[in-house]
PDB file of C-alpha atoms and ligand atoms in Angstrom:
ATOM      1  CA  MET Z   1      15.480  -0.277  12.984  1.00  0.00           C
ATOM      2  CA  GLU Z   2      14.430   2.735  15.779  1.00  0.00           C
ATOM      3  CA  PHE Z   3      10.760   3.710  14.642  1.00  0.00           C
ATOM      4  CA  GLU Z   4      12.231   7.445  13.411  1.00  0.00           C
ATOM      5  CA  GLY Z   5      14.477   5.589  10.876  1.00  0.00           C
ATOM      6  CA  VAL Z   6      11.541   3.621   9.540  1.00  0.00           C
ATOM      7  CA  ILE Z   7       9.569   6.712   9.329  1.00  0.00           C
ATOM      8  CA  ARG Z   8      12.844   8.577   8.025  1.00  0.00           C
ATOM      9  CA  SER Z   9      13.437   6.050   5.222  1.00  0.00           C
ATOM     10  CA  ARG Z  10      10.000   4.645   4.012  1.00  0.00           C
ATOM     11  CA  LYS Z  11       9.797   5.635   0.432  1.00  0.00           C
ATOM     12  CA  SER Z  12       7.882   4.504  -2.490  1.00  0.00           C
ATOM     13  CA  ILE Z  13       9.683   1.889  -4.304  1.00  0.00           C
ATOM     14  CA  ARG Z  14       9.050   1.444  -8.101  1.00  0.00           C
ATOM     15  CA  ASP Z  15      12.469  -0.631  -8.924  1.00  0.00           C
ATOM     16  CA  TYR Z  16      12.682  -4.035  -7.624  1.00  0.00           C
ATOM     17  CA  ILE Z  17      15.418  -6.876  -7.685  1.00  0.00           C
ATOM     18  CA  ASN Z  18      14.601 -10.306  -8.929  1.00  0.00           C
ATOM     19  CA  ARG Z  19      14.725 -11.800  -5.190  1.00  0.00           C
ATOM     20  CA  LYS Z  20      12.432 -14.284  -3.445  1.00  0.00           C
ATOM     21  CA  VAL Z  21      10.768 -12.346  -0.327  1.00  0.00           C
ATOM     22  CA  GLU Z  22      10.807 -14.594   2.696  1.00  0.00           C
ATOM     23  CA  ASP Z  23       7.464 -16.060   3.686  1.00  0.00           C
ATOM     24  CA  GLU Z  24       8.962 -15.135   7.521  1.00  0.00           C
ATOM     25  CA  LYS Z  25       8.806 -11.403   6.684  1.00  0.00           C
ATOM     26  CA  ILE Z  26       5.736 -11.577   4.846  1.00  0.00           C
ATOM     27  CA  ASN Z  27       4.139 -13.111   7.643  1.00  0.00           C
ATOM     28  CA  PHE Z  28       5.696 -10.471  10.001  1.00  0.00           C
ATOM     29  CA  VAL Z  29       4.162  -7.656   7.716  1.00  0.00           C
ATOM     30  CA  LEU Z  30       0.768  -9.179   8.022  1.00  0.00           C
ATOM     31  CA  GLU Z  31       0.685  -9.944  11.390  1.00  0.00           C
ATOM     32  CA  CYS Z  32       1.602  -5.736  11.573  1.00  0.00           C
ATOM     33  CA  ALA Z  33      -1.088  -5.359   9.506  1.00  0.00           C
ATOM     34  CA  ARG Z  34      -3.618  -7.636  11.628  1.00  0.00           C
ATOM     35  CA  LEU Z  35      -2.729  -5.816  14.823  1.00  0.00           C
ATOM     36  CA  ALA Z  36      -4.266  -2.155  13.210  1.00  0.00           C
ATOM     37  CA  PRO Z  37      -6.811  -0.235  15.340  1.00  0.00           C
ATOM     38  CA  SER Z  38     -10.094  -0.063  13.127  1.00  0.00           C
ATOM     39  CA  TRP Z  39     -14.041   1.064  13.994  1.00  0.00           C
ATOM     40  CA  THR Z  40     -15.437  -0.821  17.199  1.00  0.00           C
ATOM     41  CA  ASN Z  41     -12.279  -3.273  16.407  1.00  0.00           C
ATOM     42  CA  LYS Z  42     -14.499  -5.000  13.576  1.00  0.00           C
ATOM     43  CA  GLN Z  43     -11.233  -5.481  11.537  1.00  0.00           C
ATOM     44  CA  CYS Z  44     -13.236  -5.382   8.273  1.00  0.00           C
ATOM     45  CA  TRP Z  45     -10.037  -6.154   6.010  1.00  0.00           C
ATOM     46  CA  GLN Z  46      -8.826  -8.852   4.215  1.00  0.00           C
ATOM     47  CA  PHE Z  47      -5.131  -8.985   2.177  1.00  0.00           C
ATOM     48  CA  ILE Z  48      -4.271 -11.326  -1.132  1.00  0.00           C
ATOM     49  CA  VAL Z  49      -0.671 -11.830  -1.268  1.00  0.00           C
ATOM     50  CA  VAL Z  50      -0.053 -12.478  -4.729  1.00  0.00           C
ATOM     51  CA  LYS Z  51       3.211 -14.226  -5.567  1.00  0.00           C
ATOM     52  CA  ASP Z  52       2.392 -16.230  -9.086  1.00  0.00           C
ATOM     53  CA  LYS Z  53       4.063 -14.050 -11.577  1.00  0.00           C
ATOM     54  CA  LYS Z  54       1.122 -14.537 -14.248  1.00  0.00           C
ATOM     55  CA  ILE Z  55      -1.538 -13.048 -11.731  1.00  0.00           C
ATOM     56  CA  ILE Z  56       1.181 -10.450 -11.169  1.00  0.00           C
ATOM     57  CA  LYS Z  57       1.529  -9.365 -14.626  1.00  0.00           C
ATOM     58  CA  ASP Z  58      -2.267  -9.395 -15.152  1.00  0.00           C
ATOM     59  CA  LEU Z  59      -2.783  -7.016 -12.302  1.00  0.00           C
ATOM     60  CA  SER Z  60      -0.015  -4.744 -13.744  1.00  0.00           C
ATOM     61  CA  LYS Z  61      -2.374  -3.939 -16.925  1.00  0.00           C
ATOM     62  CA  THR Z  62      -4.811  -2.943 -15.119  1.00  0.00           C
ATOM     63  CA  SER Z  63      -3.405   0.035 -14.646  1.00  0.00           C
ATOM     64  CA  ILE Z  64      -1.194   2.003 -17.575  1.00  0.00           C
ATOM     65  CA  ILE Z  65       0.562   4.305 -15.148  1.00  0.00           C
ATOM     66  CA  ASN Z  66       1.512   1.374 -12.956  1.00  0.00           C
ATOM     67  CA  ARG Z  67       2.847  -1.442 -15.680  1.00  0.00           C
ATOM     68  CA  TRP Z  68       5.817  -1.559 -13.682  1.00  0.00           C
ATOM     69  CA  LEU Z  69       4.318  -3.592 -11.750  1.00  0.00           C
ATOM     70  CA  LYS Z  70       5.273  -6.441 -13.892  1.00  0.00           C
ATOM     71  CA  ASN Z  71       8.433  -6.819 -12.380  1.00  0.00           C
ATOM     72  CA  VAL Z  72       7.858  -6.867  -8.683  1.00  0.00           C
ATOM     73  CA  PRO Z  73       8.082 -10.225  -6.756  1.00  0.00           C
ATOM     74  CA  VAL Z  74       5.129  -9.963  -4.220  1.00  0.00           C
ATOM     75  CA  ILE Z  75       1.556  -8.020  -4.748  1.00  0.00           C
ATOM     76  CA  ILE Z  76      -0.594  -7.270  -1.607  1.00  0.00           C
ATOM     77  CA  VAL Z  77      -4.058  -6.436  -2.380  1.00  0.00           C
ATOM     78  CA  ALA Z  78      -5.487  -4.719   0.340  1.00  0.00           C
ATOM     79  CA  CYS Z  79      -9.637  -5.121   0.719  1.00  0.00           C
ATOM     80  CA  GLY Z  80     -12.460  -3.919   3.183  1.00  0.00           C
ATOM     81  CA  ASP Z  81     -15.568  -5.289   4.037  1.00  0.00           C
ATOM     82  CA  PRO Z  82     -17.933  -1.846   3.890  1.00  0.00           C
ATOM     83  CA  LYS Z  83     -20.886  -3.691   5.970  1.00  0.00           C
ATOM     84  CA  LYS Z  84     -17.848  -4.593   8.926  1.00  0.00           C
ATOM     85  CA  SER Z  85     -17.393  -1.156   9.748  1.00  0.00           C
ATOM     86  CA  GLY Z  86     -18.803   2.171  10.352  1.00  0.00           C
ATOM     87  CA  PHE Z  87     -20.338   5.068   8.415  1.00  0.00           C
ATOM     88  CA  ARG Z  88     -20.002   8.767  10.262  1.00  0.00           C
ATOM     89  CA  ASN Z  89     -19.951  12.179   9.371  1.00  0.00           C
ATOM     90  CA  ASP Z  90     -20.172  10.898   5.623  1.00  0.00           C
ATOM     91  CA  ILE Z  91     -17.023   9.256   6.125  1.00  0.00           C
ATOM     92  CA  ASP Z  92     -16.937   5.573   5.112  1.00  0.00           C
ATOM     93  CA  TYR Z  93     -14.655   3.797   7.877  1.00  0.00           C
ATOM     94  CA  PHE Z  94     -13.734   0.674   6.015  1.00  0.00           C
ATOM     95  CA  ILE Z  95     -11.424   2.928   3.770  1.00  0.00           C
ATOM     96  CA  VAL Z  96      -9.817   4.067   6.850  1.00  0.00           C
ATOM     97  CA  ASP Z  97      -9.703   0.717   8.649  1.00  0.00           C
ATOM     98  CA  VAL Z  98      -7.878  -0.604   5.553  1.00  0.00           C
ATOM     99  CA  SER Z  99      -5.640   2.129   4.878  1.00  0.00           C
ATOM    100  CA  ILE Z 100      -4.261   2.309   8.731  1.00  0.00           C
ATOM    101  CA  ALA Z 101      -3.766  -1.436   8.606  1.00  0.00           C
ATOM    102  CA  LEU Z 102      -1.931  -1.165   4.899  1.00  0.00           C
ATOM    103  CA  GLU Z 103       0.350   1.642   6.439  1.00  0.00           C
ATOM    104  CA  HIS Z 104       1.502  -0.828   9.400  1.00  0.00           C
ATOM    105  CA  LEU Z 105       2.398  -3.183   6.809  1.00  0.00           C
ATOM    106  CA  VAL Z 106       4.186  -0.521   4.941  1.00  0.00           C
ATOM    107  CA  LEU Z 107       6.022   0.391   7.881  1.00  0.00           C
ATOM    108  CA  ALA Z 108       6.731  -2.990   8.733  1.00  0.00           C
ATOM    109  CA  ALA Z 109       8.005  -3.997   5.533  1.00  0.00           C
ATOM    110  CA  THR Z 110      10.682  -0.694   5.836  1.00  0.00           C
ATOM    111  CA  ASP Z 111      11.936  -2.181   8.966  1.00  0.00           C
ATOM    112  CA  LYS Z 112      12.327  -5.479   7.329  1.00  0.00           C
ATOM    113  CA  GLY Z 113      14.189  -3.604   4.677  1.00  0.00           C
ATOM    114  CA  LEU Z 114      11.789  -4.093   1.967  1.00  0.00           C
ATOM    115  CA  GLY Z 115      10.514  -1.810  -0.319  1.00  0.00           C
ATOM    116  CA  THR Z 116       6.861  -0.794  -0.628  1.00  0.00           C
ATOM    117  CA  CYS Z 117       4.338   1.419  -2.822  1.00  0.00           C
ATOM    118  CA  TRP Z 118       0.984   2.522  -2.458  1.00  0.00           C
ATOM    119  CA  ILE Z 119      -1.159   1.873  -5.347  1.00  0.00           C
ATOM    120  CA  GLY Z 120      -4.460   3.918  -6.002  1.00  0.00           C
ATOM    121  CA  GLY Z 121      -4.324   3.852  -9.662  1.00  0.00           C
ATOM    122  CA  PHE Z 122      -5.713   0.576 -10.392  1.00  0.00           C
ATOM    123  CA  ASN Z 123      -9.144  -0.546 -11.869  1.00  0.00           C
ATOM    124  CA  GLU Z 124     -11.145  -2.107  -9.235  1.00  0.00           C
ATOM    125  CA  LYS Z 125     -13.583  -4.041 -11.126  1.00  0.00           C
ATOM    126  CA  LYS Z 126     -10.471  -5.741 -13.562  1.00  0.00           C
ATOM    127  CA  VAL Z 127      -8.627  -6.287 -10.161  1.00  0.00           C
ATOM    128  CA  LYS Z 128     -11.665  -8.221  -8.425  1.00  0.00           C
ATOM    129  CA  GLU Z 129     -11.914 -10.262 -11.527  1.00  0.00           C
ATOM    130  CA  ILE Z 130      -8.385 -11.224 -11.674  1.00  0.00           C
ATOM    131  CA  LEU Z 131      -8.398 -12.187  -7.992  1.00  0.00           C
ATOM    132  CA  GLU Z 132     -11.992 -13.718  -7.758  1.00  0.00           C
ATOM    133  CA  ILE Z 133     -12.807 -11.241  -5.226  1.00  0.00           C
ATOM    134  CA  PRO Z 134     -16.752 -11.140  -4.158  1.00  0.00           C
ATOM    135  CA  GLU Z 135     -18.914  -8.426  -4.982  1.00  0.00           C
ATOM    136  CA  ASN Z 136     -19.552  -7.072  -1.817  1.00  0.00           C
ATOM    137  CA  ILE Z 137     -15.861  -6.307  -0.839  1.00  0.00           C
ATOM    138  CA  ARG Z 138     -13.980  -3.519  -2.043  1.00  0.00           C
ATOM    139  CA  VAL Z 139     -10.262  -3.072  -3.029  1.00  0.00           C
ATOM    140  CA  ILE Z 140      -8.709  -0.087  -1.173  1.00  0.00           C
ATOM    141  CA  ALA Z 141      -5.513  -0.091  -2.123  1.00  0.00           C
ATOM    142  CA  LEU Z 142      -2.363  -2.637  -3.442  1.00  0.00           C
ATOM    143  CA  THR Z 143       1.448  -2.502  -2.547  1.00  0.00           C
ATOM    144  CA  PRO Z 144       4.158  -4.308  -4.296  1.00  0.00           C
ATOM    145  CA  LEU Z 145       6.644  -5.897  -1.899  1.00  0.00           C
ATOM    146  CA  GLY Z 146      10.135  -6.681  -2.317  1.00  0.00           C
ATOM    147  CA  TYR Z 147      13.275  -5.588  -2.211  1.00  0.00           C
ATOM    148  CA  ALA Z 148      14.742  -2.429  -3.792  1.00  0.00           C
ATOM    149  CA  ALA Z 149      16.937  -1.853  -7.050  1.00  0.00           C
ATOM    150  CA  GLU Z 150      19.962   0.420  -6.369  1.00  0.00           C
ATOM    151  CA  ARG Z 151      19.547   1.072  -9.990  1.00  0.00           C
ATOM    152  CA  LYS Z 152      16.463   2.984 -10.726  1.00  0.00           C
ATOM    153  CA  ARG Z 153      14.496   2.691 -14.163  1.00  0.00           C
ATOM    154  CA  PHE Z 154      13.025   5.047 -16.103  1.00  0.00           C
ATOM    155  CA  VAL Z 155       9.621   5.123 -14.582  1.00  0.00           C
ATOM    156  CA  GLY Z 156      10.885   5.254 -11.257  1.00  0.00           C
ATOM    157  CA  LYS Z 157      12.965   8.177 -11.514  1.00  0.00           C
ATOM    158  CA  LEU Z 158      10.294  10.004 -13.513  1.00  0.00           C
ATOM    159  CA  ALA Z 159       7.559   8.978 -10.767  1.00  0.00           C
ATOM    160  CA  LYS Z 160       9.949  10.893  -7.903  1.00  0.00           C
ATOM    161  CA  ILE Z 161      10.344  13.883 -10.317  1.00  0.00           C
ATOM    162  CA  VAL Z 162       6.641  14.329 -11.309  1.00  0.00           C
ATOM    163  CA  THR Z 163       5.419  13.866  -7.421  1.00  0.00           C
ATOM    164  CA  GLN Z 164       8.613  15.848  -5.859  1.00  0.00           C
ATOM    165  CA  SER Z 165       8.582  12.594  -3.894  1.00  0.00           C
ATOM    166  CA  ASN Z 166      10.726  13.749  -1.464  1.00  0.00           C
ATOM    167  CA  LYS Z 167       9.272  16.906  -0.734  1.00  0.00           C
ATOM    168  CA  ARG Z 168       6.814  17.796   2.250  1.00  0.00           C
ATOM    169  CA  LYS Z 169       5.269  20.731   3.475  1.00  0.00           C
ATOM    170  CA  SER Z 170       6.537  22.658   6.842  1.00  0.00           C
ATOM    171  CA  LEU Z 171       4.759  22.029   9.606  1.00  0.00           C
ATOM    172  CA  VAL Z 172       3.687  25.595   9.811  1.00  0.00           C
ATOM    173  CA  LYS Z 173       1.520  25.058   7.050  1.00  0.00           C
ATOM    174  CA  MET Z 174      -0.355  22.048   8.646  1.00  0.00           C
ATOM    175  CA  ILE Z 175      -0.568  22.965  12.436  1.00  0.00           C
ATOM    176  CA  HIS Z 176      -3.224  24.535  14.282  1.00  0.00           C
ATOM    177  CA  ILE Z 177      -3.050  25.256  17.669  1.00  0.00           C
ATOM    178  CA  ASN Z 178      -6.346  25.335  19.624  1.00  0.00           C
ATOM    179  CA  ARG Z 179      -8.071  27.134  16.480  1.00  0.00           C
ATOM    180  CA  TRP Z 180      -8.009  26.767  12.842  1.00  0.00           C
TER     181      TRP Z 180
HETATM  182  C1  LIG Q 208      -3.294   7.027  -2.027  1.00  0.00           C
HETATM  183  C2  LIG Q 208      -2.178   6.968  -2.211  1.00  0.00           C
HETATM  184  C3  LIG Q 208      -2.079   6.285  -4.103  1.00  0.00           C
HETATM  185  C4  LIG Q 208      -1.112   6.369  -4.466  1.00  0.00           C
HETATM  186  N1  LIG Q 208      -1.052   5.562  -5.996  1.00  0.00           N
HETATM  187  C5  LIG Q 208      -0.162   5.433  -6.896  1.00  0.00           C
HETATM  188  C6  LIG Q 208       0.332   4.756  -8.008  1.00  0.00           C
HETATM  189  O1  LIG Q 208      -1.044   4.728  -8.285  1.00  0.00           O
HETATM  190  N2  LIG Q 208       1.428   4.837  -8.194  1.00  0.00           N
HETATM  191  C7  LIG Q 208       2.459   5.132  -7.753  1.00  0.00           C
HETATM  192  O2  LIG Q 208       3.436   4.566  -8.336  1.00  0.00           O
HETATM  193  N3  LIG Q 208       2.536   5.866  -7.118  1.00  0.00           N
HETATM  194  C8  LIG Q 208       1.471   6.060  -6.029  1.00  0.00           C
HETATM  195  N4  LIG Q 208       1.224   6.671  -4.785  1.00  0.00           N
HETATM  196  C9  LIG Q 208       2.317   6.935  -4.202  1.00  0.00           C
HETATM  197  C10 LIG Q 208       2.620   8.622  -3.997  1.00  0.00           C
HETATM  198  O3  LIG Q 208       2.988   9.115  -5.351  1.00  0.00           O
HETATM  199  C11 LIG Q 208       3.919   8.805  -2.719  1.00  0.00           C
HETATM  200  O4  LIG Q 208       3.569   8.329  -1.441  1.00  0.00           O
HETATM  201  C12 LIG Q 208       4.253  10.457  -3.131  1.00  0.00           C
HETATM  202  O5  LIG Q 208       4.606  10.646  -4.108  1.00  0.00           O
HETATM  203  C13 LIG Q 208       5.600  10.442  -2.317  1.00  0.00           C
HETATM  204  O6  LIG Q 208       6.455   9.705  -2.245  1.00  0.00           O
HETATM  205  P1  LIG Q 208       7.319   8.792  -0.861  1.00  0.00           P
HETATM  206  O7  LIG Q 208       6.108   7.717  -0.690  1.00  0.00           O
HETATM  207  O8  LIG Q 208       8.263   7.826  -1.698  1.00  0.00           O
HETATM  208  O9  LIG Q 208       7.457   9.405   0.014  1.00  0.00           O
HETATM  209  C14 LIG Q 208      -0.055   6.943  -3.880  1.00  0.00           C
HETATM  210  C15 LIG Q 208       0.318   7.109  -2.740  1.00  0.00           C
HETATM  211  C16 LIG Q 208      -1.193   7.380  -1.897  1.00  0.00           C
HETATM  212  C17 LIG Q 208      -1.115   7.443  -0.701  1.00  0.00           C
END
């Protein structure tokens, strides 16, 4: 897909069909995450690829609003090591590093015809327990990865209505030229 097509067609997908995601595609999206920029190139991220149905079910239970995750074929869990990044102006850059890498992954998935959905609504303590993530590592976000269903279930439709997800502010509301 050409770049603008990827950017314009990416959207949060909450309904997936029961189809295996090819390993080549999983490897491709991880490779795109790997190439992301990071604080002094420290690459503080770690990704857990969860395919095990029981673990996916357990992860879906860590958030009331994201129970729909129980039906997805793959979950990618994006983690970061705060000690392997920087801190400036009150900004913890490990969050930025991991987020950039995960967005690379999300856009790469779109390019390969796969759906994703950035998930911030999870219980970090429970996710860490389930996945046996070391104490010093933080979980930044999760995303499902899979083929989108044509027919949307209630929860997917509801999320789109609540978040008005097809709407974006116009450029004039966010752009300042030369000064604020
Ligand atoms: C930091 C962050 C956290 C999010 N957490 C959730 C979540 O827990 N559950 C969910 O269904 N969507 C979540 N989303 C997806 C947003 O609702 C979605 O990106 C937004 O409504 C715009 O819709 P679009 O992604 O389809 O363009 C999250 C997005 C971001 C960036």
